[in-house]
Amino acid sequence: MTVPFLDLKAHHEPIREQLDAAIAQVIDSGAFAGGPFVASFERDFAAYCGTSFAVGVGNGTDALWLTLLALGVGPGDEVITVPSTFMATAEAISFCGARPVFVDIEEQTYTLDTALLEKAITPLTKAIIPVHLFGQTTDMDPILDIGRKHNIPVIEDACQAHGALYKGTKAGGMGVAGCFSFYPGKNLGAFGEAGAIVTHDPDLAARIKVLRDHGQARKYFHSHIGWNARMDGIQAAVLSVKLKHLDKANSCRRAHAWFYDELLVNMDEIVIPFVPHRNHHVYHIYAVRIKDRDRVLGALADMGISCAIHYPIPVHLQEAYRSLGYSEGSFPVAEKCAAEFLSLPMYPELSNEQIHFVIQKLKSSVSEAKTHECVA
Ligand SMILES: Cc1ncc(COP(=O)(O)O)c(C=O)c1O
């Protein structure tokens, strides 16, 4: 048996006819860039997230960057985020000319440690970006309270959290804006690159719409210097079809995660995901923590099981951010987790047999790793 990390073909197979029909409609209409398919998806996605507006853009990085720009973040400003995220969160800050300021994560949920947040705020702080890592929301209430107290907007990086809930509220609907990626492997994935911003604020939505379309609200009347960050019609049409199936797909992911949990619960060498009662986790990634991670990853690959690491180097230690002056030890929890994270195969169509196989092989490679340790 082999187990891929992700199986998009299996995911699309049952809805293939609906997807083909949606793409054909776009081809027939010629509405390829922006247009009615994008507007329709924006309405559906805003409704799904419980927000008043959604603005479709080219990808999740655009979503974060344009939101920061629309909030007036620029050179000399600081934006707080976490080092345990995909590089794009920090890149979006840097592309505004601002400086990313990191706050460590908490060891249980791998999201921003709210106890450390206030100390990181300075007069230059212009936004806070908590990241809902792996499909579970950050503890938002303390962050929103601190944001209100200091008059600093909170932008949710919900790129991994489509459909996740915090105390019953959807990811993306709590801060001034929520940013999503629809990269193909996400819980809601396009057939290429796409992203969106959701918000309750009509002015913010309008400003982002202008920025995503060369700074024009009216064709060829450019009130701002913007960019081309529009969503494609084909991506929007595909996403509208797939959005209808998102909750079911998330339920399957949750069931697989619980099965993984059940099979791993008594293994001292493996830390399984922790989910506080307040959270509805949607398991974009099912990450465990193992001390001898690299050896285990290699052993599983040899046995036909594809795993991944999200992410091997925390952002503050990336070469690109050397100039920020962080070093090893700056964020001990993020660094420890990065050395131990192992993402197991996770997608809705995973079978119980495959999960059994993964866990059986994981257990045998962990005990093998332990034997090596004793001998060494
Ligand atoms: C947490 C996080 N933020 C931002 C992004 C950027 O999204 P995109 O790849 O669509 O630009 C991603 C995508 O992987 C992500 O996981």
Tab-separated table of C-alpha atoms and ligand atoms in Angstrom:
chain	number	residue	atom	x	y	z
A	1	MET	CA	0.000	0.000	0.000
A	2	THR	CA	1.164	3.548	-0.660
A	3	VAL	CA	-0.334	6.617	0.971
A	4	PRO	CA	0.110	9.998	-0.703
A	5	PHE	CA	0.219	13.137	1.408
A	6	LEU	CA	-2.677	14.546	-0.590
A	7	ASP	CA	-4.918	13.145	-3.334
A	8	LEU	CA	-6.592	15.893	-5.336
A	9	LYS	CA	-7.645	13.524	-8.127
A	10	ALA	CA	-9.688	11.450	-5.673
A	11	HIS	CA	-11.170	14.647	-4.263
A	12	HIS	CA	-12.348	15.921	-7.648
A	13	GLU	CA	-13.552	12.651	-9.106
A	14	PRO	CA	-17.059	12.576	-7.526
A	15	ILE	CA	-17.761	16.207	-8.506
A	16	ARG	CA	-16.009	16.111	-11.855
A	17	GLU	CA	-19.172	16.698	-13.895
A	18	GLN	CA	-20.128	19.770	-11.855
A	19	LEU	CA	-16.590	21.134	-12.211
A	20	ASP	CA	-16.489	20.519	-15.968
A	21	ALA	CA	-19.869	22.224	-16.385
A	22	ALA	CA	-18.767	25.239	-14.330
A	23	ILE	CA	-15.583	25.651	-16.363
A	24	ALA	CA	-17.544	25.280	-19.611
A	25	GLN	CA	-19.851	28.096	-18.500
A	26	VAL	CA	-16.877	30.417	-18.044
A	27	ILE	CA	-15.479	29.454	-21.440
A	28	ASP	CA	-18.856	30.114	-23.070
A	29	SER	CA	-19.260	33.471	-21.327
A	30	GLY	CA	-15.722	34.734	-21.841
A	31	ALA	CA	-15.686	36.211	-18.306
A	32	PHE	CA	-12.138	35.118	-17.530
A	33	ALA	CA	-10.740	37.947	-15.371
A	34	GLY	CA	-13.006	39.208	-12.604
A	35	GLY	CA	-16.640	39.393	-13.755
A	36	PRO	CA	-19.869	37.633	-12.749
A	37	PHE	CA	-18.353	34.308	-11.642
A	38	VAL	CA	-16.058	36.120	-9.242
A	39	ALA	CA	-18.930	38.287	-7.933
A	40	SER	CA	-21.075	35.208	-7.402
A	41	PHE	CA	-18.327	33.348	-5.526
A	42	GLU	CA	-17.680	36.458	-3.412
A	43	ARG	CA	-21.341	36.502	-2.330
A	44	ASP	CA	-21.313	32.782	-1.508
A	45	PHE	CA	-18.024	32.885	0.367
A	46	ALA	CA	-19.005	35.949	2.420
A	47	ALA	CA	-22.234	34.164	3.380
A	48	TYR	CA	-20.267	31.029	4.288
A	49	CYS	CA	-17.880	33.009	6.513
A	50	GLY	CA	-20.708	35.036	8.065
A	51	THR	CA	-19.237	38.323	6.833
A	52	SER	CA	-20.838	41.101	4.810
A	53	PHE	CA	-18.201	41.110	2.067
A	54	ALA	CA	-15.665	38.925	0.329
A	55	VAL	CA	-13.170	40.221	-2.216
A	56	GLY	CA	-11.601	37.678	-4.561
A	57	VAL	CA	-7.915	38.157	-5.361
A	58	GLY	CA	-5.047	36.324	-7.037
A	59	ASN	CA	-3.806	34.326	-4.028
A	60	GLY	CA	-3.518	34.373	-0.232
A	61	THR	CA	-0.348	36.468	-0.268
A	62	ASP	CA	-2.188	39.173	-2.259
A	63	ALA	CA	-5.047	38.950	0.248
A	64	LEU	CA	-2.724	39.743	3.164
A	65	TRP	CA	-0.700	42.356	1.307
A	66	LEU	CA	-3.681	44.289	-0.103
A	67	THR	CA	-5.430	44.237	3.285
A	68	LEU	CA	-2.360	45.735	4.948
A	69	LEU	CA	-2.048	48.357	2.176
A	70	ALA	CA	-5.746	49.218	2.430
A	71	LEU	CA	-5.293	49.738	6.183
A	72	GLY	CA	-2.495	52.207	5.451
A	73	VAL	CA	0.431	50.051	6.590
A	74	GLY	CA	3.661	51.311	5.043
A	75	PRO	CA	7.376	51.989	5.491
A	76	GLY	CA	8.462	52.483	9.092
A	77	ASP	CA	5.498	50.578	10.511
A	78	GLU	CA	5.603	47.330	12.455
A	79	VAL	CA	3.189	44.427	12.094
A	80	ILE	CA	3.066	41.651	14.661
A	81	THR	CA	2.716	38.022	13.609
A	82	VAL	CA	4.068	34.577	14.521
A	83	PRO	CA	7.251	32.862	13.325
A	84	SER	CA	5.382	29.535	12.895
A	85	THR	CA	3.684	30.232	9.598
A	86	PHE	CA	4.271	30.032	5.887
A	87	MET	CA	6.709	32.694	4.700
A	88	ALA	CA	3.884	34.575	2.907
A	89	THR	CA	2.495	36.084	6.122
A	90	ALA	CA	5.758	37.925	6.750
A	91	GLU	CA	6.388	38.632	3.064
A	92	ALA	CA	3.099	40.501	2.789
A	93	ILE	CA	4.210	42.734	5.677
A	94	SER	CA	7.609	43.323	4.090
A	95	PHE	CA	6.049	44.102	0.693
A	96	CYS	CA	4.258	47.050	2.320
A	97	GLY	CA	7.647	48.311	3.489
A	98	ALA	CA	6.788	47.464	7.094
A	99	ARG	CA	8.763	45.314	9.522
A	100	PRO	CA	7.497	41.940	10.721
A	101	VAL	CA	7.722	41.640	14.519
A	102	PHE	CA	7.319	38.095	15.771
A	103	VAL	CA	5.645	36.786	18.893
A	104	ASP	CA	6.191	33.163	19.919
A	105	ILE	CA	3.452	30.517	19.724
A	106	GLU	CA	1.937	28.489	22.538
A	107	GLU	CA	3.085	24.906	22.710
A	108	GLN	CA	-0.361	23.303	22.760
A	109	THR	CA	-2.182	24.887	19.817
A	110	TYR	CA	0.815	26.238	17.838
A	111	THR	CA	-0.901	29.618	17.536
A	112	LEU	CA	0.083	33.068	18.864
A	113	ASP	CA	0.811	33.077	22.600
A	114	THR	CA	-1.542	35.841	23.671
A	115	ALA	CA	0.300	36.294	26.983
A	116	LEU	CA	3.303	37.620	25.025
A	117	LEU	CA	1.423	39.909	22.644
A	118	GLU	CA	1.153	43.160	24.551
A	119	LYS	CA	4.889	43.295	25.277
A	120	ALA	CA	5.573	43.309	21.520
A	121	ILE	CA	3.431	46.389	20.854
A	122	THR	CA	5.266	49.665	20.226
A	123	PRO	CA	4.078	53.074	18.957
A	124	LEU	CA	4.986	51.787	15.462
A	125	THR	CA	2.665	48.752	15.578
A	126	LYS	CA	0.022	49.145	12.866
A	127	ALA	CA	-1.554	45.674	12.710
A	128	ILE	CA	-1.589	42.247	14.344
A	129	ILE	CA	-1.838	39.099	12.205
A	130	PRO	CA	-2.633	35.933	14.157
A	131	VAL	CA	-2.278	32.811	11.986
A	132	HIS	CA	-4.848	30.023	12.344
A	133	LEU	CA	-2.207	27.360	11.799
A	134	PHE	CA	-3.044	23.875	10.480
A	135	GLY	CA	-6.806	24.570	10.511
A	136	GLN	CA	-7.424	25.689	14.069
A	137	THR	CA	-8.141	29.226	15.192
A	138	THR	CA	-5.971	31.313	17.468
A	139	ASP	CA	-7.446	32.333	20.852
A	140	MET	CA	-8.983	35.482	19.360
A	141	ASP	CA	-10.723	37.148	22.322
A	142	PRO	CA	-7.562	38.307	24.132
A	143	ILE	CA	-6.058	39.455	20.828
A	144	LEU	CA	-9.161	41.433	19.865
A	145	ASP	CA	-9.233	42.994	23.365
A	146	ILE	CA	-5.587	44.056	23.089
A	147	GLY	CA	-6.214	45.336	19.555
A	148	ARG	CA	-9.142	47.452	20.759
A	149	LYS	CA	-7.205	48.743	23.764
A	150	HIS	CA	-4.325	49.961	21.564
A	151	ASN	CA	-6.478	50.815	18.546
A	152	ILE	CA	-4.610	48.335	16.342
A	153	PRO	CA	-6.506	46.343	13.692
A	154	VAL	CA	-6.369	42.551	13.833
A	155	ILE	CA	-6.149	40.722	10.490
A	156	GLU	CA	-6.724	36.966	10.574
A	157	ASP	CA	-4.453	34.838	8.433
A	158	ALA	CA	-7.089	32.184	7.749
A	159	CYS	CA	-5.245	30.715	4.755
A	160	GLN	CA	-5.292	27.272	6.417
A	161	ALA	CA	-8.637	27.527	8.192
A	162	HIS	CA	-11.587	27.445	5.750
A	163	GLY	CA	-14.621	26.624	7.868
A	164	ALA	CA	-12.802	26.532	11.232
A	165	LEU	CA	-14.736	27.982	14.161
A	166	TYR	CA	-13.769	29.934	17.278
A	167	LYS	CA	-16.500	29.883	19.915
A	168	GLY	CA	-18.980	29.316	17.091
A	169	THR	CA	-17.706	32.118	14.811
A	170	LYS	CA	-16.092	31.288	11.483
A	171	ALA	CA	-12.401	31.949	10.931
A	172	GLY	CA	-12.006	35.222	9.062
A	173	GLY	CA	-15.070	36.840	10.591
A	174	MET	CA	-13.542	38.092	13.840
A	175	GLY	CA	-10.853	40.606	12.941
A	176	VAL	CA	-11.201	43.657	10.687
A	177	ALA	CA	-10.488	41.227	7.872
A	178	GLY	CA	-9.749	37.569	7.272
A	179	CYS	CA	-7.408	36.459	4.504
A	180	PHE	CA	-7.751	33.155	2.667
A	181	SER	CA	-5.675	31.202	0.194
A	182	PHE	CA	-7.332	28.842	-2.257
A	183	TYR	CA	-4.084	27.196	-3.316
A	184	PRO	CA	-5.070	23.763	-4.750
A	185	GLY	CA	-4.140	21.751	-1.648
A	186	LYS	CA	-6.109	23.922	0.789
A	187	ASN	CA	-9.366	22.665	2.326
A	188	LEU	CA	-11.072	24.861	-0.279
A	189	GLY	CA	-8.700	24.780	-3.238
A	190	ALA	CA	-8.885	26.277	-6.721
A	191	PHE	CA	-7.463	24.848	-9.950
A	192	GLY	CA	-4.503	27.190	-9.684
A	193	GLU	CA	-3.878	30.314	-7.629
A	194	ALA	CA	-6.650	32.262	-5.890
A	195	GLY	CA	-7.378	34.018	-2.605
A	196	ALA	CA	-9.936	36.222	-0.868
A	197	ILE	CA	-10.419	38.762	1.889
A	198	VAL	CA	-13.570	38.670	4.010
A	199	THR	CA	-14.703	41.618	6.109
A	200	HIS	CA	-17.692	43.300	7.730
A	201	ASP	CA	-16.345	46.743	6.762
A	202	PRO	CA	-17.768	48.148	3.488
A	203	ASP	CA	-15.068	50.829	3.177
A	204	LEU	CA	-12.251	48.348	3.635
A	205	ALA	CA	-13.818	46.002	1.040
A	206	ALA	CA	-14.162	48.907	-1.403
A	207	ARG	CA	-10.537	50.017	-0.902
A	208	ILE	CA	-9.245	46.482	-1.465
A	209	LYS	CA	-11.385	46.164	-4.620
A	210	VAL	CA	-9.769	49.315	-5.993
A	211	LEU	CA	-6.257	48.149	-5.086
A	212	ARG	CA	-6.717	44.691	-6.672
A	213	ASP	CA	-7.672	46.331	-9.991
A	214	HIS	CA	-4.893	48.841	-10.748
A	215	GLY	CA	-6.303	51.435	-8.359
A	216	GLN	CA	-9.442	51.982	-10.438
A	217	ALA	CA	-13.052	51.927	-9.261
A	218	ARG	CA	-14.109	53.041	-12.755
A	219	LYS	CA	-12.350	51.723	-15.858
A	220	TYR	CA	-9.306	53.880	-16.740
A	221	PHE	CA	-9.897	56.337	-13.880
A	222	HIS	CA	-7.070	55.471	-11.486
A	223	SER	CA	-7.509	57.073	-8.079
A	224	HIS	CA	-4.664	55.047	-6.528
A	225	ILE	CA	-1.567	53.171	-7.596
A	226	GLY	CA	-2.829	49.638	-7.307
A	227	TRP	CA	-1.861	46.291	-8.740
A	228	ASN	CA	-3.296	43.481	-10.840
A	229	ALA	CA	-4.500	41.041	-8.187
A	230	ARG	CA	-7.850	39.983	-9.630
A	231	MET	CA	-9.298	36.516	-9.288
A	232	ASP	CA	-9.810	34.467	-12.480
A	233	GLY	CA	-13.355	33.598	-13.565
A	234	ILE	CA	-12.441	29.916	-13.908
A	235	GLN	CA	-11.060	29.792	-10.359
A	236	ALA	CA	-14.199	31.467	-9.013
A	237	ALA	CA	-16.479	29.039	-10.864
A	238	VAL	CA	-14.514	26.048	-9.560
A	239	LEU	CA	-14.524	27.454	-6.023
A	240	SER	CA	-18.298	28.014	-6.123
A	241	VAL	CA	-18.786	24.316	-6.892
A	242	LYS	CA	-16.276	23.168	-4.274
A	243	LEU	CA	-17.624	25.508	-1.571
A	244	LYS	CA	-20.857	23.477	-1.575
A	245	HIS	CA	-18.832	20.404	-0.565
A	246	LEU	CA	-16.502	22.074	1.937
A	247	ASP	CA	-18.359	21.221	5.144
A	248	LYS	CA	-18.615	17.573	4.185
A	249	ALA	CA	-14.927	17.459	3.276
A	250	ASN	CA	-14.040	19.122	6.593
A	251	SER	CA	-16.162	16.561	8.471
A	252	CYS	CA	-14.198	13.761	6.791
A	253	ARG	CA	-10.908	15.428	7.768
A	254	ARG	CA	-12.127	15.702	11.371
A	255	ALA	CA	-13.129	12.041	11.463
A	256	HIS	CA	-9.703	11.022	10.111
A	257	ALA	CA	-7.993	13.209	12.707
A	258	TRP	CA	-9.963	11.595	15.521
A	259	PHE	CA	-9.021	8.162	14.207
A	260	TYR	CA	-5.335	9.166	14.078
A	261	ASP	CA	-5.717	10.543	17.645
A	262	GLU	CA	-7.306	7.322	18.858
A	263	LEU	CA	-4.540	5.177	17.402
A	264	LEU	CA	-1.779	7.414	18.772
A	265	VAL	CA	-3.151	8.449	22.111
A	266	ASN	CA	-0.994	6.116	24.220
A	267	MET	CA	2.286	6.729	22.440
A	268	ASP	CA	4.525	8.752	24.753
A	269	GLU	CA	6.965	9.554	21.950
A	270	ILE	CA	4.329	11.290	19.817
A	271	VAL	CA	2.506	14.523	20.635
A	272	ILE	CA	-0.907	14.600	18.932
A	273	PRO	CA	-2.810	17.822	18.130
A	274	PHE	CA	-4.479	19.549	21.066
A	275	VAL	CA	-7.855	21.171	20.424
A	276	PRO	CA	-9.370	23.423	23.106
A	277	HIS	CA	-13.158	23.121	23.560
A	278	ARG	CA	-13.650	26.569	22.043
A	279	ASN	CA	-12.242	25.436	18.683
A	280	HIS	CA	-13.645	23.517	15.729
A	281	HIS	CA	-10.456	22.319	14.011
A	282	VAL	CA	-10.674	21.588	10.273
A	283	TYR	CA	-7.320	19.800	9.995
A	284	HIS	CA	-5.858	21.353	6.889
A	285	ILE	CA	-2.752	19.675	8.304
A	286	TYR	CA	-2.621	16.840	10.835
A	287	ALA	CA	0.747	17.521	12.474
A	288	VAL	CA	2.209	15.398	15.244
A	289	ARG	CA	5.457	16.108	17.078
A	290	ILE	CA	8.267	13.561	17.293
A	291	LYS	CA	11.777	14.062	18.676
A	292	ASP	CA	13.528	12.018	15.971
A	293	ARG	CA	11.372	13.491	13.226
A	294	ASP	CA	13.801	13.449	10.287
A	295	ARG	CA	14.644	9.776	10.676
A	296	VAL	CA	10.955	8.867	10.989
A	297	LEU	CA	10.057	10.960	7.930
A	298	GLY	CA	12.673	9.120	5.855
A	299	ALA	CA	11.599	5.696	7.143
A	300	LEU	CA	7.954	6.392	6.280
A	301	ALA	CA	8.909	7.574	2.794
A	302	ASP	CA	10.790	4.296	2.258
A	303	MET	CA	7.584	2.436	3.172
A	304	GLY	CA	5.466	4.378	0.656
A	305	ILE	CA	3.968	6.940	3.029
A	306	SER	CA	4.383	10.575	2.037
A	307	CYS	CA	4.549	12.991	4.938
A	308	ALA	CA	5.607	16.635	5.023
A	309	ILE	CA	7.041	19.247	7.384
A	310	HIS	CA	5.183	22.500	8.015
A	311	TYR	CA	7.576	24.234	8.385
A	312	PRO	CA	11.180	23.108	8.893
A	313	ILE	CA	12.589	26.609	9.509
A	314	PRO	CA	10.553	29.211	11.403
A	315	VAL	CA	10.287	32.510	9.545
A	316	HIS	CA	12.536	34.501	11.919
A	317	LEU	CA	15.428	32.144	11.106
A	318	GLN	CA	14.970	32.276	7.332
A	319	GLU	CA	17.967	33.679	5.467
A	320	ALA	CA	15.740	36.319	3.864
A	321	TYR	CA	15.036	37.767	7.310
A	322	ARG	CA	18.584	37.766	8.637
A	323	SER	CA	18.494	41.564	8.622
A	324	LEU	CA	15.772	41.555	11.302
A	325	GLY	CA	18.435	40.430	13.779
A	326	TYR	CA	16.690	37.421	15.289
A	327	SER	CA	18.770	34.373	16.143
A	328	GLU	CA	18.348	30.829	17.406
A	329	GLY	CA	16.669	30.998	20.787
A	330	SER	CA	14.636	34.135	19.944
A	331	PHE	CA	11.387	32.101	19.857
A	332	PRO	CA	12.060	28.825	21.663
A	333	VAL	CA	8.606	27.280	21.283
A	334	ALA	CA	8.400	27.937	17.541
A	335	GLU	CA	11.914	26.570	17.098
A	336	LYS	CA	11.267	23.445	19.165
A	337	CYS	CA	8.047	22.719	17.268
A	338	ALA	CA	9.703	23.293	13.869
A	339	ALA	CA	12.278	20.642	14.766
A	340	GLU	CA	9.577	18.137	15.757
A	341	PHE	CA	6.588	18.726	13.446
A	342	LEU	CA	5.625	15.889	11.123
A	343	SER	CA	2.512	16.279	8.968
A	344	LEU	CA	0.794	12.957	8.274
A	345	PRO	CA	-1.277	12.287	5.132
A	346	MET	CA	-4.580	14.168	5.418
A	347	TYR	CA	-7.328	14.581	2.840
A	348	PRO	CA	-11.058	13.806	2.909
A	349	GLU	CA	-10.813	10.632	0.804
A	350	LEU	CA	-8.237	8.934	3.048
A	351	SER	CA	-9.489	5.465	4.038
A	352	ASN	CA	-9.402	3.859	7.483
A	353	GLU	CA	-7.136	1.153	6.046
A	354	GLN	CA	-4.672	3.805	4.925
A	355	ILE	CA	-4.779	5.478	8.341
A	356	HIS	CA	-4.155	2.109	10.028
A	357	PHE	CA	-1.229	1.498	7.688
A	358	VAL	CA	0.260	4.953	8.370
A	359	ILE	CA	0.019	4.486	12.127
A	360	GLN	CA	1.346	0.933	12.070
A	361	LYS	CA	4.402	2.073	10.101
A	362	LEU	CA	4.763	5.242	12.161
A	363	LYS	CA	4.820	3.209	15.366
A	364	SER	CA	7.383	0.769	13.986
A	365	SER	CA	9.654	3.566	12.749
A	366	VAL	CA	9.395	5.392	16.062
A	367	SER	CA	10.435	2.286	18.004
A	368	GLU	CA	13.242	1.705	15.498
A	369	ALA	CA	14.376	5.283	16.048
A	370	LYS	CA	14.319	4.610	19.795
A	371	THR	CA	16.492	1.517	19.362
A	372	HIS	CA	19.014	3.599	17.349
A	373	GLU	CA	19.033	6.130	20.165
A	374	CYS	CA	19.811	3.418	22.758
A	375	VAL	CA	22.572	1.916	20.642
A	376	ALA	CA	24.168	5.290	19.793
B	1	LIG	C1	-0.658	30.581	6.691
B	1	LIG	C2	-0.539	30.993	5.250
B	1	LIG	N1	-0.514	32.297	4.945
B	1	LIG	C3	-0.436	32.729	3.679
B	1	LIG	C4	-0.376	31.847	2.618
B	1	LIG	C5	-0.233	32.356	1.225
B	1	LIG	O1	-1.221	31.921	0.366
B	1	LIG	P1	-0.925	31.765	-1.212
B	1	LIG	O2	0.004	30.619	-1.385
B	1	LIG	O3	-2.266	31.513	-1.801
B	1	LIG	O4	-0.332	33.041	-1.670
B	1	LIG	C6	-0.419	30.468	2.883
B	1	LIG	C7	-0.380	29.492	1.789
B	1	LIG	O5	0.166	28.436	1.885
B	1	LIG	C8	-0.501	30.028	4.231
B	1	LIG	O6	-0.520	28.727	4.528
